[in-house]
Amino acid sequence: MSRDDYLANSRAAGIYMQTFTRERQGGFSETARESSPRKGWNGEGVDEAHDVAMSLWHYTDEHFLNCRIPEDYGSPEAFASALQSFRGWLIRVRDQLQEIMDQAGDRIALTVPITFNHVKDTLFATDETLQQLAEAGKELPGGVAAVFGAAPTPMEKVQEIANRFPSVVARMRTRRSTRPPLEIADEYDVQYLFQALLGVPFLDVRPEEPTPSVAGGAGRADTLLKPERIVVEYKCTRHNLEAKELRKQIADDFLLYGAQAECDRLFVFVYDPVQKLENPEGFEDDLTRTIDGLDEVRIAVRR
């Protein structure tokens, strides 16, 4: 198969998803509007169904109403990556709504099965589109990996946000003369901004997610990307925080998350505005290692 044939078949897959979205958008928007608890719906799951319906409507409208390659997605690989992230969210909310229906029985709100069917149909369409993309790429050198392997992995997406974080902070400091600059003062500010940036490539960003007890202690993950099974932890250096203490904090994170069933990967972002770390590259290299219970660990120090 030539590259031109591959692109033509990938474009056809995009048209399939685009057609599905356009045909269903009216139903998605109607369900989102009419499922509001303010409409007087009674029963279990009213709020959850409305939240899912709103997210489904807005996200498909923003990302899949137009699926042309290269006009809307620069490559088949970029399109496949967007679909895979979306698929993770669809599976999570499908299971959430199914659990509500199983537990509520006759007490279920009528909006829950309606929203559930929208999610289920959208998941079918997403899987079909991904299958078409896989078929389009299987004759290329490298096979299906040429389609799905070339797109950035979820950890690479987090890495890209870490790489750009200092430039985002710099832009926030430059405001109109009458407005004070937006400053990153501590670890909480780092977490707040980084989580906001994670919301661009990821649908399901969960802040302060509780973690089970490990070795007598428990806590909260700074950020959990549940479909991707990634925990993101944040550190911010200050003048009275020694590198030794920072290493200990990260080692404690290794112990905690290596024993968690919900995550396979850990990304630790260290923001070093006071340049406390004399050798940030060496710090990264020393702590980027194989950890029992985790498939991948990355440490990123940025100033």
PDB file of C-alpha atoms in Angstrom:
ATOM      1  CA  MET A   1       0.000   0.000   0.000  1.00  0.00           C
ATOM      2  CA  SER A   2       1.309   3.429  -0.911  1.00  0.00           C
ATOM      3  CA  ARG A   3       1.327   6.368   1.461  1.00  0.00           C
ATOM      4  CA  ASP A   4      -1.342   8.001  -0.717  1.00  0.00           C
ATOM      5  CA  ASP A   5      -3.617   4.964  -0.323  1.00  0.00           C
ATOM      6  CA  TYR A   6      -3.038   4.996   3.410  1.00  0.00           C
ATOM      7  CA  LEU A   7      -3.981   8.668   3.642  1.00  0.00           C
ATOM      8  CA  ALA A   8      -7.076   8.133   1.494  1.00  0.00           C
ATOM      9  CA  ASN A   9      -8.276   5.262   3.693  1.00  0.00           C
ATOM     10  CA  SER A  10      -7.520   7.248   6.843  1.00  0.00           C
ATOM     11  CA  ARG A  11      -9.531  10.175   5.498  1.00  0.00           C
ATOM     12  CA  ALA A  12     -12.429   7.779   4.915  1.00  0.00           C
ATOM     13  CA  ALA A  13     -12.209   6.730   8.566  1.00  0.00           C
ATOM     14  CA  GLY A  14     -12.351  10.396   9.546  1.00  0.00           C
ATOM     15  CA  ILE A  15     -15.458  10.925   7.432  1.00  0.00           C
ATOM     16  CA  TYR A  16     -17.082   7.932   9.160  1.00  0.00           C
ATOM     17  CA  MET A  17     -16.584   9.484  12.618  1.00  0.00           C
ATOM     18  CA  GLN A  18     -17.543  12.921  11.327  1.00  0.00           C
ATOM     19  CA  THR A  19     -20.783  11.583   9.819  1.00  0.00           C
ATOM     20  CA  PHE A  20     -21.688   9.777  13.038  1.00  0.00           C
ATOM     21  CA  THR A  21     -21.076  12.900  15.116  1.00  0.00           C
ATOM     22  CA  ARG A  22     -23.095  15.171  12.841  1.00  0.00           C
ATOM     23  CA  GLU A  23     -26.011  12.737  12.713  1.00  0.00           C
ATOM     24  CA  ARG A  24     -26.074  12.352  16.500  1.00  0.00           C
ATOM     25  CA  GLN A  25     -25.291  15.905  17.547  1.00  0.00           C
ATOM     26  CA  GLY A  26     -28.933  16.912  17.685  1.00  0.00           C
ATOM     27  CA  GLY A  27     -29.728  14.049  20.036  1.00  0.00           C
ATOM     28  CA  PHE A  28     -26.669  14.757  22.163  1.00  0.00           C
ATOM     29  CA  SER A  29     -27.578  18.422  22.570  1.00  0.00           C
ATOM     30  CA  GLU A  30     -31.231  17.670  23.332  1.00  0.00           C
ATOM     31  CA  THR A  31     -30.305  15.121  25.989  1.00  0.00           C
ATOM     32  CA  ALA A  32     -27.753  17.503  27.520  1.00  0.00           C
ATOM     33  CA  ARG A  33     -30.330  20.279  27.802  1.00  0.00           C
ATOM     34  CA  GLU A  34     -33.325  18.206  28.814  1.00  0.00           C
ATOM     35  CA  SER A  35     -31.527  15.989  31.349  1.00  0.00           C
ATOM     36  CA  SER A  36     -30.803  18.912  33.664  1.00  0.00           C
ATOM     37  CA  PRO A  37     -31.965  18.288  37.256  1.00  0.00           C
ATOM     38  CA  ARG A  38     -33.688  21.667  37.023  1.00  0.00           C
ATOM     39  CA  LYS A  39     -36.132  20.078  34.591  1.00  0.00           C
ATOM     40  CA  GLY A  40     -37.645  18.176  37.511  1.00  0.00           C
ATOM     41  CA  TRP A  41     -36.283  14.683  36.862  1.00  0.00           C
ATOM     42  CA  ASN A  42     -36.498  12.296  39.796  1.00  0.00           C
ATOM     43  CA  GLY A  43     -34.600   9.117  40.556  1.00  0.00           C
ATOM     44  CA  GLU A  44     -31.065   7.895  41.040  1.00  0.00           C
ATOM     45  CA  GLY A  45     -28.279   9.153  38.802  1.00  0.00           C
ATOM     46  CA  VAL A  46     -29.840  12.428  37.631  1.00  0.00           C
ATOM     47  CA  ASP A  47     -26.729  14.532  38.267  1.00  0.00           C
ATOM     48  CA  GLU A  48     -24.312  11.954  36.864  1.00  0.00           C
ATOM     49  CA  ALA A  49     -26.313  11.481  33.673  1.00  0.00           C
ATOM     50  CA  HIS A  50     -26.518  15.229  33.103  1.00  0.00           C
ATOM     51  CA  ASP A  51     -22.773  15.695  33.611  1.00  0.00           C
ATOM     52  CA  VAL A  52     -21.979  12.905  31.143  1.00  0.00           C
ATOM     53  CA  ALA A  53     -24.501  14.164  28.594  1.00  0.00           C
ATOM     54  CA  MET A  54     -23.064  17.686  28.735  1.00  0.00           C
ATOM     55  CA  SER A  55     -19.483  16.441  28.360  1.00  0.00           C
ATOM     56  CA  LEU A  56     -20.395  14.137  25.472  1.00  0.00           C
ATOM     57  CA  TRP A  57     -22.187  16.917  23.612  1.00  0.00           C
ATOM     58  CA  HIS A  58     -19.507  19.563  24.044  1.00  0.00           C
ATOM     59  CA  TYR A  59     -16.513  17.297  23.438  1.00  0.00           C
ATOM     60  CA  THR A  60     -17.860  15.694  20.267  1.00  0.00           C
ATOM     61  CA  ASP A  61     -18.901  19.121  18.993  1.00  0.00           C
ATOM     62  CA  GLU A  62     -15.417  20.519  19.587  1.00  0.00           C
ATOM     63  CA  HIS A  63     -13.295  17.574  18.449  1.00  0.00           C
ATOM     64  CA  PHE A  64     -15.237  15.321  16.081  1.00  0.00           C
ATOM     65  CA  LEU A  65     -17.789  17.456  14.267  1.00  0.00           C
ATOM     66  CA  ASN A  66     -15.028  17.869  11.689  1.00  0.00           C
ATOM     67  CA  CYS A  67     -12.549  15.007  11.270  1.00  0.00           C
ATOM     68  CA  ARG A  68     -10.788  15.893   8.040  1.00  0.00           C
ATOM     69  CA  ILE A  69      -7.152  14.988   7.508  1.00  0.00           C
ATOM     70  CA  PRO A  70      -5.125  17.225   7.331  1.00  0.00           C
ATOM     71  CA  GLU A  71      -7.534  20.158   7.741  1.00  0.00           C
ATOM     72  CA  ASP A  72      -8.680  19.243  11.273  1.00  0.00           C
ATOM     73  CA  TYR A  73      -6.074  16.650  12.270  1.00  0.00           C
ATOM     74  CA  GLY A  74      -2.564  17.021  10.940  1.00  0.00           C
ATOM     75  CA  SER A  75      -2.078  13.294  10.413  1.00  0.00           C
ATOM     76  CA  PRO A  76      -3.859   9.949  10.846  1.00  0.00           C
ATOM     77  CA  GLU A  77      -1.635   9.396  13.873  1.00  0.00           C
ATOM     78  CA  ALA A  78      -2.892  12.577  15.558  1.00  0.00           C
ATOM     79  CA  PHE A  79      -6.492  11.585  14.809  1.00  0.00           C
ATOM     80  CA  ALA A  80      -5.940   8.099  16.258  1.00  0.00           C
ATOM     81  CA  SER A  81      -4.414   9.592  19.417  1.00  0.00           C
ATOM     82  CA  ALA A  82      -7.441  11.850  19.947  1.00  0.00           C
ATOM     83  CA  LEU A  83      -9.786   8.906  19.473  1.00  0.00           C
ATOM     84  CA  GLN A  84      -7.876   6.732  21.926  1.00  0.00           C
ATOM     85  CA  SER A  85      -8.032   9.380  24.658  1.00  0.00           C
ATOM     86  CA  PHE A  86     -11.748   9.854  24.002  1.00  0.00           C
ATOM     87  CA  ARG A  87     -12.297   6.093  24.115  1.00  0.00           C
ATOM     88  CA  GLY A  88     -10.792   5.896  27.612  1.00  0.00           C
ATOM     89  CA  TRP A  89     -13.294   8.457  28.875  1.00  0.00           C
ATOM     90  CA  LEU A  90     -16.224   6.717  27.138  1.00  0.00           C
ATOM     91  CA  ILE A  91     -15.384   3.415  28.798  1.00  0.00           C
ATOM     92  CA  ARG A  92     -15.175   5.035  32.214  1.00  0.00           C
ATOM     93  CA  VAL A  93     -18.523   6.840  32.011  1.00  0.00           C
ATOM     94  CA  ARG A  94     -20.212   3.828  30.404  1.00  0.00           C
ATOM     95  CA  ASP A  95     -19.178   1.696  33.369  1.00  0.00           C
ATOM     96  CA  GLN A  96     -20.195   4.451  35.792  1.00  0.00           C
ATOM     97  CA  LEU A  97     -23.706   4.689  34.338  1.00  0.00           C
ATOM     98  CA  GLN A  98     -24.040   0.900  34.163  1.00  0.00           C
ATOM     99  CA  GLU A  99     -23.162   0.644  37.851  1.00  0.00           C
ATOM    100  CA  ILE A 100     -25.761   3.285  38.719  1.00  0.00           C
ATOM    101  CA  MET A 101     -28.433   1.408  36.756  1.00  0.00           C
ATOM    102  CA  ASP A 102     -27.510  -1.924  38.348  1.00  0.00           C
ATOM    103  CA  GLN A 103     -27.677  -0.521  41.866  1.00  0.00           C
ATOM    104  CA  ALA A 104     -30.730   1.732  41.486  1.00  0.00           C
ATOM    105  CA  GLY A 105     -33.090  -0.713  39.787  1.00  0.00           C
ATOM    106  CA  ASP A 106     -36.577   0.806  39.585  1.00  0.00           C
ATOM    107  CA  ARG A 107     -35.350   3.993  41.277  1.00  0.00           C
ATOM    108  CA  ILE A 108     -33.284   4.953  38.245  1.00  0.00           C
ATOM    109  CA  ALA A 109     -33.900   8.301  36.569  1.00  0.00           C
ATOM    110  CA  LEU A 110     -35.123   7.960  32.982  1.00  0.00           C
ATOM    111  CA  THR A 111     -32.280  10.156  31.770  1.00  0.00           C
ATOM    112  CA  VAL A 112     -29.641   7.609  32.809  1.00  0.00           C
ATOM    113  CA  PRO A 113     -30.428   4.877  30.230  1.00  0.00           C
ATOM    114  CA  ILE A 114     -30.880   7.525  27.532  1.00  0.00           C
ATOM    115  CA  THR A 115     -27.430   8.943  28.225  1.00  0.00           C
ATOM    116  CA  PHE A 116     -26.001   5.438  28.576  1.00  0.00           C
ATOM    117  CA  ASN A 117     -27.206   4.545  25.074  1.00  0.00           C
ATOM    118  CA  HIS A 118     -25.612   7.691  23.639  1.00  0.00           C
ATOM    119  CA  VAL A 119     -22.307   6.741  25.265  1.00  0.00           C
ATOM    120  CA  LYS A 120     -22.535   3.127  24.113  1.00  0.00           C
ATOM    121  CA  ASP A 121     -23.275   4.098  20.511  1.00  0.00           C
ATOM    122  CA  THR A 122     -20.445   6.630  20.506  1.00  0.00           C
ATOM    123  CA  LEU A 123     -18.051   4.000  21.820  1.00  0.00           C
ATOM    124  CA  PHE A 124     -19.109   1.669  18.991  1.00  0.00           C
ATOM    125  CA  ALA A 125     -18.438   4.421  16.444  1.00  0.00           C
ATOM    126  CA  THR A 126     -15.081   5.258  18.027  1.00  0.00           C
ATOM    127  CA  ASP A 127     -13.991   1.619  17.991  1.00  0.00           C
ATOM    128  CA  GLU A 128     -15.081   1.244  14.365  1.00  0.00           C
ATOM    129  CA  THR A 129     -13.113   4.341  13.376  1.00  0.00           C
ATOM    130  CA  LEU A 130     -10.008   3.096  15.174  1.00  0.00           C
ATOM    131  CA  GLN A 131     -10.408  -0.265  13.441  1.00  0.00           C
ATOM    132  CA  GLN A 132     -10.594   1.466  10.061  1.00  0.00           C
ATOM    133  CA  LEU A 133      -7.434   3.415  10.861  1.00  0.00           C
ATOM    134  CA  ALA A 134      -5.696   0.206  11.905  1.00  0.00           C
ATOM    135  CA  GLU A 135      -6.746  -1.499   8.664  1.00  0.00           C
ATOM    136  CA  ALA A 136      -5.500   1.491   6.695  1.00  0.00           C
ATOM    137  CA  GLY A 137      -2.061   1.233   8.254  1.00  0.00           C
ATOM    138  CA  LYS A 138      -1.473  -2.494   8.470  1.00  0.00           C
ATOM    139  CA  GLU A 139       0.206  -2.708   5.044  1.00  0.00           C
ATOM    140  CA  LEU A 140       2.604   0.130   5.812  1.00  0.00           C
ATOM    141  CA  PRO A 141       6.174  -0.596   6.903  1.00  0.00           C
ATOM    142  CA  GLY A 142       5.838  -1.155  10.630  1.00  0.00           C
ATOM    143  CA  GLY A 143       2.189  -2.178  10.315  1.00  0.00           C
ATOM    144  CA  VAL A 144      -0.405  -0.811  12.711  1.00  0.00           C
ATOM    145  CA  ALA A 145       2.362   0.615  14.894  1.00  0.00           C
ATOM    146  CA  ALA A 146       3.043   3.056  12.073  1.00  0.00           C
ATOM    147  CA  VAL A 147      -0.366   4.571  12.837  1.00  0.00           C
ATOM    148  CA  PHE A 148      -0.687   4.231  16.576  1.00  0.00           C
ATOM    149  CA  GLY A 149       2.942   4.136  17.614  1.00  0.00           C
ATOM    150  CA  ALA A 150       3.936   7.402  15.966  1.00  0.00           C
ATOM    151  CA  ALA A 151       1.442   9.483  17.946  1.00  0.00           C
ATOM    152  CA  PRO A 152       2.692  10.725  21.331  1.00  0.00           C
ATOM    153  CA  THR A 153       2.010   8.419  24.248  1.00  0.00           C
ATOM    154  CA  PRO A 154       0.091   9.787  27.249  1.00  0.00           C
ATOM    155  CA  MET A 155       3.353  10.108  29.196  1.00  0.00           C
ATOM    156  CA  GLU A 156       4.876  12.017  26.292  1.00  0.00           C
ATOM    157  CA  LYS A 157       1.905  14.394  26.371  1.00  0.00           C
ATOM    158  CA  VAL A 158       2.505  15.038  30.065  1.00  0.00           C
ATOM    159  CA  GLN A 159       6.208  15.522  29.314  1.00  0.00           C
ATOM    160  CA  GLU A 160       5.366  18.130  26.678  1.00  0.00           C
ATOM    161  CA  ILE A 161       3.296  20.082  29.201  1.00  0.00           C
ATOM    162  CA  ALA A 162       6.214  19.947  31.641  1.00  0.00           C
ATOM    163  CA  ASN A 163       8.576  21.196  28.947  1.00  0.00           C
ATOM    164  CA  ARG A 164       6.360  24.196  28.189  1.00  0.00           C
ATOM    165  CA  PHE A 165       5.446  25.016  31.780  1.00  0.00           C
ATOM    166  CA  PRO A 166       8.151  27.684  32.321  1.00  0.00           C
ATOM    167  CA  SER A 167       7.139  29.558  29.159  1.00  0.00           C
ATOM    168  CA  VAL A 168       3.485  29.513  30.267  1.00  0.00           C
ATOM    169  CA  VAL A 169       4.494  30.932  33.652  1.00  0.00           C
ATOM    170  CA  ALA A 170       6.515  33.655  31.915  1.00  0.00           C
ATOM    171  CA  ARG A 171       3.517  34.658  29.809  1.00  0.00           C
ATOM    172  CA  MET A 172       1.308  34.828  32.892  1.00  0.00           C
ATOM    173  CA  ARG A 173       3.625  37.425  34.394  1.00  0.00           C
ATOM    174  CA  THR A 174       3.127  39.752  31.435  1.00  0.00           C
ATOM    175  CA  ARG A 175      -0.266  41.440  31.770  1.00  0.00           C
ATOM    176  CA  ARG A 176      -1.791  44.823  31.065  1.00  0.00           C
ATOM    177  CA  SER A 177      -0.256  47.630  33.068  1.00  0.00           C
ATOM    178  CA  THR A 178      -3.263  47.946  35.370  1.00  0.00           C
ATOM    179  CA  ARG A 179      -3.259  44.283  36.357  1.00  0.00           C
ATOM    180  CA  PRO A 180      -0.816  42.552  38.696  1.00  0.00           C
ATOM    181  CA  PRO A 181       1.205  39.655  37.263  1.00  0.00           C
ATOM    182  CA  LEU A 182       0.070  36.113  37.936  1.00  0.00           C
ATOM    183  CA  GLU A 183       2.795  34.471  39.993  1.00  0.00           C
ATOM    184  CA  ILE A 184       3.523  30.852  40.890  1.00  0.00           C
ATOM    185  CA  ALA A 185       4.262  31.094  44.601  1.00  0.00           C
ATOM    186  CA  ASP A 186       4.216  27.497  45.813  1.00  0.00           C
ATOM    187  CA  GLU A 187       3.460  23.859  45.064  1.00  0.00           C
ATOM    188  CA  TYR A 188      -0.295  24.444  45.100  1.00  0.00           C
ATOM    189  CA  ASP A 189       0.008  27.047  42.357  1.00  0.00           C
ATOM    190  CA  VAL A 190       2.118  24.624  40.311  1.00  0.00           C
ATOM    191  CA  GLN A 191      -0.517  21.933  40.728  1.00  0.00           C
ATOM    192  CA  TYR A 192      -3.367  24.295  39.828  1.00  0.00           C
ATOM    193  CA  LEU A 193      -1.753  25.494  36.588  1.00  0.00           C
ATOM    194  CA  PHE A 194      -0.385  22.103  35.510  1.00  0.00           C
ATOM    195  CA  GLN A 195      -3.801  20.469  36.002  1.00  0.00           C
ATOM    196  CA  ALA A 196      -5.417  23.158  33.893  1.00  0.00           C
ATOM    197  CA  LEU A 197      -2.919  22.440  31.105  1.00  0.00           C
ATOM    198  CA  LEU A 198      -3.569  18.694  31.408  1.00  0.00           C
ATOM    199  CA  GLY A 199      -7.207  19.407  30.595  1.00  0.00           C
ATOM    200  CA  VAL A 200      -6.258  20.201  26.993  1.00  0.00           C
ATOM    201  CA  PRO A 201      -5.024  16.740  25.866  1.00  0.00           C
ATOM    202  CA  PHE A 202      -6.827  14.664  28.525  1.00  0.00           C
ATOM    203  CA  LEU A 203     -10.557  14.332  29.160  1.00  0.00           C
ATOM    204  CA  ASP A 204     -10.516  12.836  32.644  1.00  0.00           C
ATOM    205  CA  VAL A 205      -8.233  14.821  34.978  1.00  0.00           C
ATOM    206  CA  ARG A 206      -8.861  14.015  38.646  1.00  0.00           C
ATOM    207  CA  PRO A 207      -7.284  16.310  41.250  1.00  0.00           C
ATOM    208  CA  GLU A 208      -6.576  15.189  44.808  1.00  0.00           C
ATOM    209  CA  GLU A 209      -7.646  11.579  44.216  1.00  0.00           C
ATOM    210  CA  PRO A 210      -7.578   9.524  47.471  1.00  0.00           C
ATOM    211  CA  THR A 211      -5.075   6.659  47.577  1.00  0.00           C
ATOM    212  CA  PRO A 212      -5.345   3.435  49.608  1.00  0.00           C
ATOM    213  CA  SER A 213      -3.207   2.962  52.696  1.00  0.00           C
ATOM    214  CA  VAL A 214       0.352   1.750  52.166  1.00  0.00           C
ATOM    215  CA  ALA A 215       2.629   0.837  55.088  1.00  0.00           C
ATOM    216  CA  GLY A 216       0.212   2.415  57.530  1.00  0.00           C
ATOM    217  CA  GLY A 217      -0.166   5.685  55.636  1.00  0.00           C
ATOM    218  CA  ALA A 218      -2.506   7.032  53.003  1.00  0.00           C
ATOM    219  CA  GLY A 219      -2.836  10.257  51.102  1.00  0.00           C
ATOM    220  CA  ARG A 220      -4.073  11.835  47.917  1.00  0.00           C
ATOM    221  CA  ALA A 221      -2.570  11.687  44.465  1.00  0.00           C
ATOM    222  CA  ASP A 222      -1.995  15.243  43.249  1.00  0.00           C
ATOM    223  CA  THR A 223      -3.498  14.305  39.873  1.00  0.00           C
ATOM    224  CA  LEU A 224      -4.807  11.010  38.514  1.00  0.00           C
ATOM    225  CA  LEU A 225      -5.338  10.463  34.786  1.00  0.00           C
ATOM    226  CA  LYS A 226      -7.484   7.411  35.363  1.00  0.00           C
ATOM    227  CA  PRO A 227      -8.058   6.080  31.818  1.00  0.00           C
ATOM    228  CA  GLU A 228      -4.320   6.417  31.144  1.00  0.00           C
ATOM    229  CA  ARG A 229      -3.444   5.035  34.630  1.00  0.00           C
ATOM    230  CA  ILE A 230      -0.974   7.882  35.238  1.00  0.00           C
ATOM    231  CA  VAL A 231      -0.362   9.730  38.506  1.00  0.00           C
ATOM    232  CA  VAL A 232       1.227  13.187  38.301  1.00  0.00           C
ATOM    233  CA  GLU A 233       2.922  14.563  41.414  1.00  0.00           C
ATOM    234  CA  TYR A 234       4.196  18.123  41.818  1.00  0.00           C
ATOM    235  CA  LYS A 235       7.133  19.577  43.726  1.00  0.00           C
ATOM    236  CA  CYS A 236       8.188  23.212  43.980  1.00  0.00           C
ATOM    237  CA  THR A 237      11.599  24.123  45.345  1.00  0.00           C
ATOM    238  CA  ARG A 238      12.102  26.858  47.908  1.00  0.00           C
ATOM    239  CA  HIS A 239      15.149  28.284  49.617  1.00  0.00           C
ATOM    240  CA  ASN A 240      14.744  26.172  52.781  1.00  0.00           C
ATOM    241  CA  LEU A 241      14.113  22.882  50.932  1.00  0.00           C
ATOM    242  CA  GLU A 242      17.280  20.863  50.472  1.00  0.00           C
ATOM    243  CA  ALA A 243      17.804  18.500  47.552  1.00  0.00           C
ATOM    244  CA  LYS A 244      18.132  15.618  50.021  1.00  0.00           C
ATOM    245  CA  GLU A 245      14.627  16.260  51.387  1.00  0.00           C
ATOM    246  CA  LEU A 246      13.230  16.540  47.870  1.00  0.00           C
ATOM    247  CA  ARG A 247      14.768  13.187  46.979  1.00  0.00           C
ATOM    248  CA  LYS A 248      13.147  11.654  50.063  1.00  0.00           C
ATOM    249  CA  GLN A 249       9.727  13.014  49.082  1.00  0.00           C
ATOM    250  CA  ILE A 250      10.050  11.487  45.624  1.00  0.00           C
ATOM    251  CA  ALA A 251      11.266   8.174  47.079  1.00  0.00           C
ATOM    252  CA  ASP A 252       8.146   8.129  49.274  1.00  0.00           C
ATOM    253  CA  ASP A 253       6.058   8.640  46.134  1.00  0.00           C
ATOM    254  CA  PHE A 254       7.775   5.629  44.568  1.00  0.00           C
ATOM    255  CA  LEU A 255       6.788   3.494  47.555  1.00  0.00           C
ATOM    256  CA  LEU A 256       3.209   4.770  47.612  1.00  0.00           C
ATOM    257  CA  TYR A 257       2.349   4.510  43.935  1.00  0.00           C
ATOM    258  CA  GLY A 258       4.279   1.326  43.278  1.00  0.00           C
ATOM    259  CA  ALA A 259       1.718  -0.399  45.502  1.00  0.00           C
ATOM    260  CA  GLN A 260      -1.378   1.168  43.902  1.00  0.00           C
ATOM    261  CA  ALA A 261      -3.612  -0.885  41.624  1.00  0.00           C
ATOM    262  CA  GLU A 262      -5.023   2.199  39.862  1.00  0.00           C
ATOM    263  CA  CYS A 263      -1.798   3.445  38.292  1.00  0.00           C
ATOM    264  CA  ASP A 264       0.961   1.978  36.155  1.00  0.00           C
ATOM    265  CA  ARG A 265       2.961   5.156  35.540  1.00  0.00           C
ATOM    266  CA  LEU A 266       4.247   8.001  37.693  1.00  0.00           C
ATOM    267  CA  PHE A 267       5.275  11.431  36.448  1.00  0.00           C
ATOM    268  CA  VAL A 268       6.937  13.744  38.981  1.00  0.00           C
ATOM    269  CA  PHE A 269       7.162  17.389  37.936  1.00  0.00           C
ATOM    270  CA  VAL A 270       9.682  19.469  39.875  1.00  0.00           C
ATOM    271  CA  TYR A 271       9.400  23.223  39.340  1.00  0.00           C
ATOM    272  CA  ASP A 272      12.654  24.874  40.428  1.00  0.00           C
ATOM    273  CA  PRO A 273      12.152  28.654  40.199  1.00  0.00           C
ATOM    274  CA  VAL A 274      14.798  29.378  42.857  1.00  0.00           C
ATOM    275  CA  GLN A 275      17.327  27.135  41.063  1.00  0.00           C
ATOM    276  CA  LYS A 276      17.917  25.107  44.193  1.00  0.00           C
ATOM    277  CA  LEU A 277      19.057  22.065  42.222  1.00  0.00           C
ATOM    278  CA  GLU A 278      22.608  22.595  40.996  1.00  0.00           C
ATOM    279  CA  ASN A 279      22.450  19.752  38.465  1.00  0.00           C
ATOM    280  CA  PRO A 280      18.826  19.263  37.334  1.00  0.00           C
ATOM    281  CA  GLU A 281      19.771  16.836  34.556  1.00  0.00           C
ATOM    282  CA  GLY A 282      21.656  14.642  37.006  1.00  0.00           C
ATOM    283  CA  PHE A 283      18.755  14.838  39.460  1.00  0.00           C
ATOM    284  CA  GLU A 284      16.398  13.576  36.743  1.00  0.00           C
ATOM    285  CA  ASP A 285      18.745  10.792  35.677  1.00  0.00           C
ATOM    286  CA  ASP A 286      19.341   9.583  39.241  1.00  0.00           C
ATOM    287  CA  LEU A 287      15.627   9.283  40.031  1.00  0.00           C
ATOM    288  CA  THR A 288      14.309   8.054  36.683  1.00  0.00           C
ATOM    289  CA  ARG A 289      14.505   4.355  37.379  1.00  0.00           C
ATOM    290  CA  THR A 290      12.636   1.058  37.375  1.00  0.00           C
ATOM    291  CA  ILE A 291      10.238   0.822  40.321  1.00  0.00           C
ATOM    292  CA  ASP A 292       8.428  -2.319  41.444  1.00  0.00           C
ATOM    293  CA  GLY A 293       4.743  -2.019  40.582  1.00  0.00           C
ATOM    294  CA  LEU A 294       5.213   0.739  37.991  1.00  0.00           C
ATOM    295  CA  ASP A 295       5.745   0.315  34.264  1.00  0.00           C
ATOM    296  CA  GLU A 296       7.266   3.765  33.811  1.00  0.00           C
ATOM    297  CA  VAL A 297       8.604   6.580  35.979  1.00  0.00           C
ATOM    298  CA  ARG A 298       9.636  10.021  34.741  1.00  0.00           C
ATOM    299  CA  ILE A 299      11.118  12.934  36.638  1.00  0.00           C
ATOM    300  CA  ALA A 300      11.080  16.351  34.968  1.00  0.00           C
ATOM    301  CA  VAL A 301      12.865  19.348  36.501  1.00  0.00           C
ATOM    302  CA  ARG A 302      12.072  22.705  34.910  1.00  0.00           C
ATOM    303  CA  ARG A 303      12.957  26.285  35.900  1.00  0.00           C
TER     304      ARG A 303
END
